Amino acid sequence: MSSVPIEIKDSTVSSSKWLDAHYDPVANLYTFSSCITLADLHGDGENKLVVGDLGTGAGNMKLKVYRGTGLLSENTLLDLPTGLVSFLMDQHEPRTPAIAVASGPFIYIYKNLRPYFKFTLPTLEVNPLEQDVWNQARGDMIDPMTLKEMLEGIRDKAEIPLSVRSLRFLMLEPQEMESYVNLQKEQPIRRQTIITCIGTLKKNMADDDAVSCLVIGTESQDVYILDPEAFTILSKMSLPCVPTLMDVTGQFDVEFRIIVACRNGNIYILRRDSQKPKYCIELSSHPVGLIRMGKNVVVGCAQETMQSFTQKGKKLWTTYLPAPVTTMALLDLPTRGFQAILVALANCEVHVYRDKNVVSTIKTQDVVTSICFGRYGREDGTLIMTTKGGGLIIKILKRTAVFDDRDSISGPPIAQSIRLNVPKKTKLYVDQTMRERENAVAMHRAFQMDLSRLRLAAARAYVKALESSLTPMSASLTEPLKMNAVVQGLGPSFKLTLNIQNTAACRPVMNLAISFLYDENLYSMRTAFFKIPLLVPGLNYPIDTFVECLSDKGISDIIKVFVLREGKSTPLLTAHINMPVSEGLALS
Amino acid sequence: MGLFDKLAGWLGLKKKEVNVLCLGLDNSGKTTIINQLKPSNAQAQDIVPTIGFSIEKFKTSSLSFTVFDMSGQGREGQAIIFVIDSSDKLRMVVAKEELDTLLNHPDIKHRRIPILFFANKMDLRDALSSVKVSQLLCLENIKDKPWHICASNAVQGEGLQEGVDWLQDQIRTMRT
């Protein structure tokens, strides 16, 4: 009882930490946390919101910039963005950051909201066998069918996978092959990879306005670090699997760590001067969000849990969440020295976690798909969320808000205070116990006598049923059968369906017949005796017959069904069907 | 106060001293407004973000104002000027929050001091009207204090005189 007012108080306290600055349910923003960032694009001290909008399916990919509550500019993107970061690429004044949008094998760099540079990932090496085969095709030495066979051979055996061109060729219908080969054979073969995630790494200073390198993870299981000005590859590291989420910390010239969550459900930690990951954290389910808090890694898993690890892979804690995680972000307030984790859940809530404890809960109107926390406009603690339906929610943390670090599970659980539903004892019960106490011996004897009689009666009836095969379940071990009958219809015609099933493990039953016994004055059937097909074990055989009611008096009777073996007169099974009263005649 | 002082006061010869607090979020235009109210020869040319607080003085037809240009709260204020950036729609909730905190402050709560709101930066294209600003700040809920909202453009000085005139009338009616 007392828990209810506490809950109400809690929710009002937590909701009062945030001011609702803006809510636009039709902002048409479809994006994820990897494609949203805050940056001071014009160097005027006012941060803008930069969103790589994925659009609605195939088209409408846009780079949108918001200022305050309104859209400032829109650039069309050529391909689906996979990641978006803002970074300072040079020392020039004013210090306006560049926007890097990763899509496909390219990184598009925007400066001052104008296209500035396009970086293309280096191509991967092509299988020499594939190269040979295509060279032969170019010299018209082989026809498309042979080409297909040879490529299939290479695909099955070779270590280096085929290029996109060959894979596409293998998909084609025979009549399209000729033209495709003629079109493609002149161009050189290239094999390209695709960017899956992108991050930034400070080059040689830890300042906020220091120059940053781009760090990219690719589908070819590599991590590249790019020079910010020349866009040359500074470093290349390889991973055992395709990276999906990335967190980068440190400085390139001094020491850095790249934490990557991969598609195989593992987290790898890369360091300077090592081509291969040094530590590996194996998760029980796939990572959905990856956050670094100081020296620890917090991972939101697909199994509705959040786990924390040290950078050496030691597990610190696990929290069980009330709903699946949709995305995660870091809440960082350096001016107040406060760090927490924002977890968006599929039940339209965003929880703020300080270590294992929920310190605030935000209810949203829709499922949140992307979160970004930081300085927006001129306000430091701004929380920006976009929803599944394309809405934009902006909340501002109150300057007076305090997150008290109390444990969320305080006191006994509510279930403890619920009273059990124990039935009450009346006077009747007490009288009954008195009677039992006085006449215990006689009651016991009488009951034992009755029980023996009951057993006898039951055994007699059972034997009688077995002798005349009255049961719808056959008891014999050689032919285990099961039957039930269903009557459908209102009359005078009824549909009678018998469901027969052979319940043996692997022995079919043959040579069975069905016979009906009924009052010929009341009912008529087209065939009262027919054979049934071979019964395969496990399958249910519905056998339909039609029964016509002849009486117009509204009388019903029993129809008996017998399943018989050919050459034996005793039935295997019997079913009695209580026919319903025919309503059709009564009406006419 | 002697009889002569009173007489001089009524005749408007000696100006009364009034302390005013000028409050508002950062970048709302507090310093610019105060600067515009000063005589033209005392006006500063470049306005930079105020650090801490500054004290400025200006005179109107019958009163001498001492303005504390700050973003905190004080106790000696006889009037409050609250400046709002009407083009910053996003931070209107923050301004409302700050205003509520101010009005609930024990030194302010039970005193009937006039509050003048400047819906500043009216010249900007995406600025809200003063009616809209007063709606967003829920000014109609202020029942126990006289208040007035003026649309203003502090750079050009538009709307400032109207607000200060109202403030002056209020202070004079409170005195008598």
mmCIF file of C-alpha atoms in Angstrom, chain A residues 7 21 95 115 186 208 218 242 304 317 324 375 412 449 502 524 561 582:
data_model
loop_
_atom_site.group_PDB
_atom_site.id
_atom_site.type_symbol
_atom_site.label_atom_id
_atom_site.label_comp_id
_atom_site.label_asym_id
_atom_site.label_seq_id
_atom_site.Cartn_x
_atom_site.Cartn_y
_atom_site.Cartn_z
ATOM 1 C CA GLU A 7 6.394 5.716 -6.932
ATOM 2 C CA ALA A 21 12.255 22.327 -25.284
ATOM 3 C CA ARG A 95 38.039 26.829 -36.330
ATOM 4 C CA PRO A 115 31.045 19.382 -50.601
ATOM 5 C CA GLU A 186 36.848 -4.220 -71.151
ATOM 6 C CA ASP A 208 38.906 20.240 -27.698
ATOM 7 C CA THR A 218 35.348 -1.657 -43.067
ATOM 8 C CA VAL A 242 33.453 -7.046 -39.344
ATOM 9 C CA GLU A 304 18.018 -6.915 -22.735
ATOM 10 C CA TRP A 317 28.620 -5.815 -13.615
ATOM 11 C CA PRO A 324 15.259 -4.382 -25.552
ATOM 12 C CA ARG A 375 25.899 21.437 -26.299
ATOM 13 C CA PRO A 412 11.852 -4.789 0.204
ATOM 14 C CA MET A 449 -14.951 -50.755 1.762
ATOM 15 C CA ASN A 502 -2.309 -44.830 -36.546
ATOM 16 C CA SER A 524 -30.063 -43.223 -44.190
ATOM 17 C CA VAL A 561 -19.149 -46.903 -35.787
ATOM 18 C CA SER A 582 -32.570 -32.507 -37.066
#
